[in-house]
């Protein structure tokens, strides 16, 4: 049965099923008792929502490119893997040799930018293991093999595809026709399906080989050097308004030099677009920041093509010559800066220039004479040195605006949602009247539920916001619910927030550097996370304008912060002494100078703690959370004092308060992030969010006096007797959020409601006099909070139904733990 017909049948029967399951209510009357009320004002014009509101961010992390979206099945196809990429790599990683072969770097190479090639002796063979469990092939499908070879005329290359059970396709033979380097091709047709295949190349005589490749014929849109079909289709199904690429930390880390003899062919370079265009065998290779090699087979041309194919705006990111992601160095080289600025101007010409221009001609030679219509470009990514970054950003912007005044040049505000770096960056951006600022944050679900109103107070006349990276630290449905609740706030503020993209996009389950991720895959399957389903629901039902609406909500938190106290370290050895807790009246609740044992302390984390010379010492410099806690979970309104000394390691120390259990606490992280900044973090169910942060480091061997004053929900922190900062944690984690938009084309009112709680929310909806049809199309995502989609189980998926009780005023019960979209026709 076709997918279309299945969806049609589901639409006819889903309502009965959902009512029985309690996911959709039967018709009800407005006068019924309700938990919430939503009031809509259709007569007032809300913010316009741009078509580009929601998009995707692609970065080559978690093997998202090679071994992922880039459909190449051979790993390390040009023998360029190096210990510079990963300490375990050699030029023969992923290859096995039968006979005699060695990787050579000499003047006989294929070209200057493809440095290595394989010398294979007569009668020998090499076999490639592919990615994950091996090379995946499907019965009846075609696979295109190619190789660049240099051997005596008459040499025969024998090509085989097999797994442990035998042949996967008829063997192929390729005859070498001339003595110099030449490209040879063949095609396999798989005789059965396997995910553990191996590709073998054998030679009858001595031969030099490079760029050994195997591509499925069935790529996305059947393009050569193309994209893996199922992964590309998942992105296309989102209907994203933009594609941000190529990073991320790939852009602003490593050397800013080029890949040339003059620079010593540096491997650890920032991602530079000119390395990634032209014939694939002439593209540079590079060390990926995330610990592997990137071939650049998926390069700028392919990114632009993909964005065009899915109807999305391309949004490239170029390096600003200030490194981030823990490197934090400003490159002081005026000539190099000017070269990168010129490269950026050349990039715009490559994207938009006529075929008569230098770079427009190169685009045309690659197969795309028409321009790509680039309108937005971002300079830099998460720089921790805002002043140094902005000095360079202004030079990029001036050059771009002088030559291409129609391009929107995007800046950023650092890696966090708050703190001194964020504040400094935003002030610089405001003062310089920057068009758009990129914000990034990865926080707990609690934070997203608390911060729906984040953009309500942003300056309507200031720079617009690009929320380029965000996620709530998990792929369970509770994470998707929190993100959905936050997205209603993004839409409500669509006059300020112009672009938003979840990150990261892809994760190969066998090569994971970062969690969570939107789409998961291996070499033969892919599956949507719960977060993906939320993003897809919003992206496919955006609307063109916000319809102002209000809903009843939870009042501010009044109960005081409660909990025990704790000590911890992170990749550091530290000593604590003179811990004392007193209540607001000065009564001692706990005191410990560690002159005896540490019996009052409960060790719940990792590491090794012991009493040494009257101090409580954690000695393991590798352990990352070594929490010990003491006291009563019911404590409130108290003062905590401790003396802390760093002994060795990467960071500083952590003093906790409001400790309820191992996943719920606050801590003051002094000298965190490789001893570059200090922050107060809140952990809720294991997910942490930053409440307050400042740059700062901790000296080894120096004793620090730490004091934390907790009063109600306000906390004040003192370092060596001086106030370091304070905050009030009184935002409710509101579980019920909503926004209403209007679709100009259909005229539909789209009522979007998130109910992130364990009970249904019976809601009175007042459409403010709007004349509407009695039936609404309903899409519901509902599941247990901890539900997670996997390769074999899709527990979070949209269900479509029809609701027949719509009127100017009506009641609807939103299921527990649900995201619900009601599309209501206006008459």
PDB file of N, CA and C in Angstrom, residues 738-780:
ATOM      1  N   UNK A 738       1.464  28.207  24.533  1.00  0.00           N
ATOM      2  CA  UNK A 738       0.695  28.235  23.287  1.00  0.00           C
ATOM      3  C   UNK A 738       1.083  29.434  22.442  1.00  0.00           C
ATOM      4  N   UNK A 739       0.789  29.333  21.164  1.00  0.00           N
ATOM      5  CA  UNK A 739       0.891  30.457  20.242  1.00  0.00           C
ATOM      6  C   UNK A 739      -0.110  30.194  19.127  1.00  0.00           C
ATOM      7  N   UNK A 740      -0.615  31.259  18.525  1.00  0.00           N
ATOM      8  CA  UNK A 740      -1.556  31.138  17.415  1.00  0.00           C
ATOM      9  C   UNK A 740      -0.989  31.899  16.226  1.00  0.00           C
ATOM     10  N   UNK A 741      -1.011  31.267  15.060  1.00  0.00           N
ATOM     11  CA  UNK A 741      -0.569  31.934  13.836  1.00  0.00           C
ATOM     12  C   UNK A 741      -1.637  31.774  12.763  1.00  0.00           C
ATOM     13  N   UNK A 742      -1.487  32.541  11.700  1.00  0.00           N
ATOM     14  CA  UNK A 742      -2.425  32.459  10.578  1.00  0.00           C
ATOM     15  C   UNK A 742      -1.672  32.127   9.313  1.00  0.00           C
ATOM     16  N   UNK A 743      -2.215  31.182   8.558  1.00  0.00           N
ATOM     17  CA  UNK A 743      -1.666  30.804   7.259  1.00  0.00           C
ATOM     18  C   UNK A 743      -2.366  31.633   6.190  1.00  0.00           C
ATOM     19  N   UNK A 744      -1.609  32.508   5.541  1.00  0.00           N
ATOM     20  CA  UNK A 744      -2.198  33.433   4.572  1.00  0.00           C
ATOM     21  C   UNK A 744      -2.835  32.696   3.401  1.00  0.00           C
ATOM     22  N   UNK A 745      -2.188  31.656   2.924  1.00  0.00           N
ATOM     23  CA  UNK A 745      -2.671  30.960   1.734  1.00  0.00           C
ATOM     24  C   UNK A 745      -3.999  30.256   1.999  1.00  0.00           C
ATOM     25  N   UNK A 746      -4.086  29.530   3.108  1.00  0.00           N
ATOM     26  CA  UNK A 746      -5.294  28.770   3.409  1.00  0.00           C
ATOM     27  C   UNK A 746      -6.296  29.547   4.247  1.00  0.00           C
ATOM     28  N   UNK A 747      -5.811  30.585   4.924  1.00  0.00           N
ATOM     29  CA  UNK A 747      -6.655  31.320   5.848  1.00  0.00           C
ATOM     30  C   UNK A 747      -6.806  30.664   7.197  1.00  0.00           C
ATOM     31  N   UNK A 748      -6.150  29.531   7.400  1.00  0.00           N
ATOM     32  CA  UNK A 748      -6.287  28.784   8.650  1.00  0.00           C
ATOM     33  C   UNK A 748      -5.733  29.566   9.835  1.00  0.00           C
ATOM     34  N   UNK A 749      -6.431  29.466  10.966  1.00  0.00           N
ATOM     35  CA  UNK A 749      -5.836  29.781  12.255  1.00  0.00           C
ATOM     36  C   UNK A 749      -5.165  28.514  12.754  1.00  0.00           C
ATOM     37  N   UNK A 750      -3.915  28.619  13.168  1.00  0.00           N
ATOM     38  CA  UNK A 750      -3.195  27.442  13.663  1.00  0.00           C
ATOM     39  C   UNK A 750      -2.952  27.653  15.153  1.00  0.00           C
ATOM     40  N   UNK A 751      -3.690  26.920  15.961  1.00  0.00           N
ATOM     41  CA  UNK A 751      -3.560  26.993  17.415  1.00  0.00           C
ATOM     42  C   UNK A 751      -2.575  25.912  17.846  1.00  0.00           C
ATOM     43  N   UNK A 752      -1.451  26.336  18.422  1.00  0.00           N
ATOM     44  CA  UNK A 752      -0.360  25.423  18.761  1.00  0.00           C
ATOM     45  C   UNK A 752      -0.219  25.405  20.281  1.00  0.00           C
ATOM     46  N   UNK A 753      -0.409  24.238  20.875  1.00  0.00           N
ATOM     47  CA  UNK A 753      -0.425  24.134  22.334  1.00  0.00           C
ATOM     48  C   UNK A 753       0.506  23.020  22.789  1.00  0.00           C
ATOM     49  N   UNK A 754       1.328  23.335  23.783  1.00  0.00           N
ATOM     50  CA  UNK A 754       2.218  22.355  24.398  1.00  0.00           C
ATOM     51  C   UNK A 754       1.743  22.133  25.828  1.00  0.00           C
ATOM     52  N   UNK A 755       1.501  20.880  26.169  1.00  0.00           N
ATOM     53  CA  UNK A 755       1.115  20.521  27.535  1.00  0.00           C
ATOM     54  C   UNK A 755       2.157  19.559  28.089  1.00  0.00           C
ATOM     55  N   UNK A 756       3.169  20.107  28.736  1.00  0.00           N
ATOM     56  CA  UNK A 756       4.312  19.301  29.187  1.00  0.00           C
ATOM     57  C   UNK A 756       4.139  18.872  30.637  1.00  0.00           C
ATOM     58  N   UNK A 757       3.020  18.247  30.932  1.00  0.00           N
ATOM     59  CA  UNK A 757       2.760  17.767  32.288  1.00  0.00           C
ATOM     60  C   UNK A 757       2.024  16.437  32.213  1.00  0.00           C
ATOM     61  N   UNK A 758       1.950  15.754  33.332  1.00  0.00           N
ATOM     62  CA  UNK A 758       1.436  14.387  33.347  1.00  0.00           C
ATOM     63  C   UNK A 758      -0.077  14.307  33.414  1.00  0.00           C
ATOM     64  N   UNK A 759      -0.766  15.448  33.385  1.00  0.00           N
ATOM     65  CA  UNK A 759      -2.226  15.435  33.388  1.00  0.00           C
ATOM     66  C   UNK A 759      -2.745  16.198  32.191  1.00  0.00           C
ATOM     67  N   UNK A 760      -3.923  15.802  31.718  1.00  0.00           N
ATOM     68  CA  UNK A 760      -4.539  16.491  30.592  1.00  0.00           C
ATOM     69  C   UNK A 760      -4.916  17.914  31.000  1.00  0.00           C
ATOM     70  N   UNK A 761      -4.966  18.804  30.019  1.00  0.00           N
ATOM     71  CA  UNK A 761      -5.278  20.209  30.281  1.00  0.00           C
ATOM     72  C   UNK A 761      -6.564  20.587  29.555  1.00  0.00           C
ATOM     73  N   UNK A 762      -7.666  20.610  30.297  1.00  0.00           N
ATOM     74  CA  UNK A 762      -8.959  20.988  29.728  1.00  0.00           C
ATOM     75  C   UNK A 762      -8.971  22.513  29.583  1.00  0.00           C
ATOM     76  N   UNK A 763      -9.156  22.992  28.363  1.00  0.00           N
ATOM     77  CA  UNK A 763      -8.863  24.389  28.051  1.00  0.00           C
ATOM     78  C   UNK A 763     -10.034  25.064  27.336  1.00  0.00           C
ATOM     79  N   UNK A 764     -10.425  26.211  27.870  1.00  0.00           N
ATOM     80  CA  UNK A 764     -11.436  27.042  27.209  1.00  0.00           C
ATOM     81  C   UNK A 764     -10.738  27.940  26.196  1.00  0.00           C
ATOM     82  N   UNK A 765     -11.140  27.848  24.926  1.00  0.00           N
ATOM     83  CA  UNK A 765     -10.517  28.619  23.855  1.00  0.00           C
ATOM     84  C   UNK A 765     -11.529  29.631  23.327  1.00  0.00           C
ATOM     85  N   UNK A 766     -11.160  30.903  23.373  1.00  0.00           N
ATOM     86  CA  UNK A 766     -11.995  31.997  22.885  1.00  0.00           C
ATOM     87  C   UNK A 766     -11.311  32.595  21.658  1.00  0.00           C
ATOM     88  N   UNK A 767     -11.923  32.417  20.492  1.00  0.00           N
ATOM     89  CA  UNK A 767     -11.327  32.865  19.232  1.00  0.00           C
ATOM     90  C   UNK A 767     -11.637  34.330  18.931  1.00  0.00           C
ATOM     91  N   UNK A 768     -12.191  35.036  19.875  1.00  0.00           N
ATOM     92  CA  UNK A 768     -12.341  36.484  19.743  1.00  0.00           C
ATOM     93  C   UNK A 768     -13.270  36.930  18.637  1.00  0.00           C
ATOM     94  N   UNK A 769     -14.311  36.145  18.394  1.00  0.00           N
ATOM     95  CA  UNK A 769     -15.285  36.537  17.385  1.00  0.00           C
ATOM     96  C   UNK A 769     -14.963  36.090  15.974  1.00  0.00           C
ATOM     97  N   UNK A 770     -13.896  35.359  15.811  1.00  0.00           N
ATOM     98  CA  UNK A 770     -13.553  34.871  14.474  1.00  0.00           C
ATOM     99  C   UNK A 770     -14.623  33.917  13.963  1.00  0.00           C
ATOM    100  N   UNK A 771     -14.973  34.058  12.707  1.00  0.00           N
ATOM    101  CA  UNK A 771     -15.948  33.155  12.099  1.00  0.00           C
ATOM    102  C   UNK A 771     -15.206  31.945  11.548  1.00  0.00           C
ATOM    103  N   UNK A 772     -15.514  30.797  12.102  1.00  0.00           N
ATOM    104  CA  UNK A 772     -14.720  29.600  11.799  1.00  0.00           C
ATOM    105  C   UNK A 772     -15.620  28.419  11.464  1.00  0.00           C
ATOM    106  N   UNK A 773     -15.042  27.478  10.725  1.00  0.00           N
ATOM    107  CA  UNK A 773     -15.722  26.221  10.453  1.00  0.00           C
ATOM    108  C   UNK A 773     -15.774  25.385  11.722  1.00  0.00           C
ATOM    109  N   UNK A 774     -16.696  24.448  11.774  1.00  0.00           N
ATOM    110  CA  UNK A 774     -16.893  23.662  12.997  1.00  0.00           C
ATOM    111  C   UNK A 774     -15.878  22.537  13.153  1.00  0.00           C
ATOM    112  N   UNK A 775     -15.157  22.222  12.079  1.00  0.00           N
ATOM    113  CA  UNK A 775     -14.178  21.140  12.136  1.00  0.00           C
ATOM    114  C   UNK A 775     -12.761  21.681  12.031  1.00  0.00           C
ATOM    115  N   UNK A 776     -11.865  21.059  12.770  1.00  0.00           N
ATOM    116  CA  UNK A 776     -10.442  21.419  12.716  1.00  0.00           C
ATOM    117  C   UNK A 776      -9.618  20.179  12.416  1.00  0.00           C
ATOM    118  N   UNK A 777      -8.570  20.372  11.624  1.00  0.00           N
ATOM    119  CA  UNK A 777      -7.594  19.304  11.433  1.00  0.00           C
ATOM    120  C   UNK A 777      -6.629  19.322  12.624  1.00  0.00           C
ATOM    121  N   UNK A 778      -6.413  18.171  13.213  1.00  0.00           N
ATOM    122  CA  UNK A 778      -5.616  18.078  14.431  1.00  0.00           C
ATOM    123  C   UNK A 778      -4.397  17.200  14.169  1.00  0.00           C
ATOM    124  N   UNK A 779      -3.234  17.673  14.587  1.00  0.00           N
ATOM    125  CA  UNK A 779      -2.031  16.834  14.601  1.00  0.00           C
ATOM    126  C   UNK A 779      -1.532  16.792  16.040  1.00  0.00           C
ATOM    127  N   UNK A 780      -1.336  15.578  16.550  1.00  0.00           N
ATOM    128  CA  UNK A 780      -0.963  15.399  17.952  1.00  0.00           C
ATOM    129  C   UNK A 780       0.306  14.574  18.067  1.00  0.00           C
TER     130      UNK A 780
END
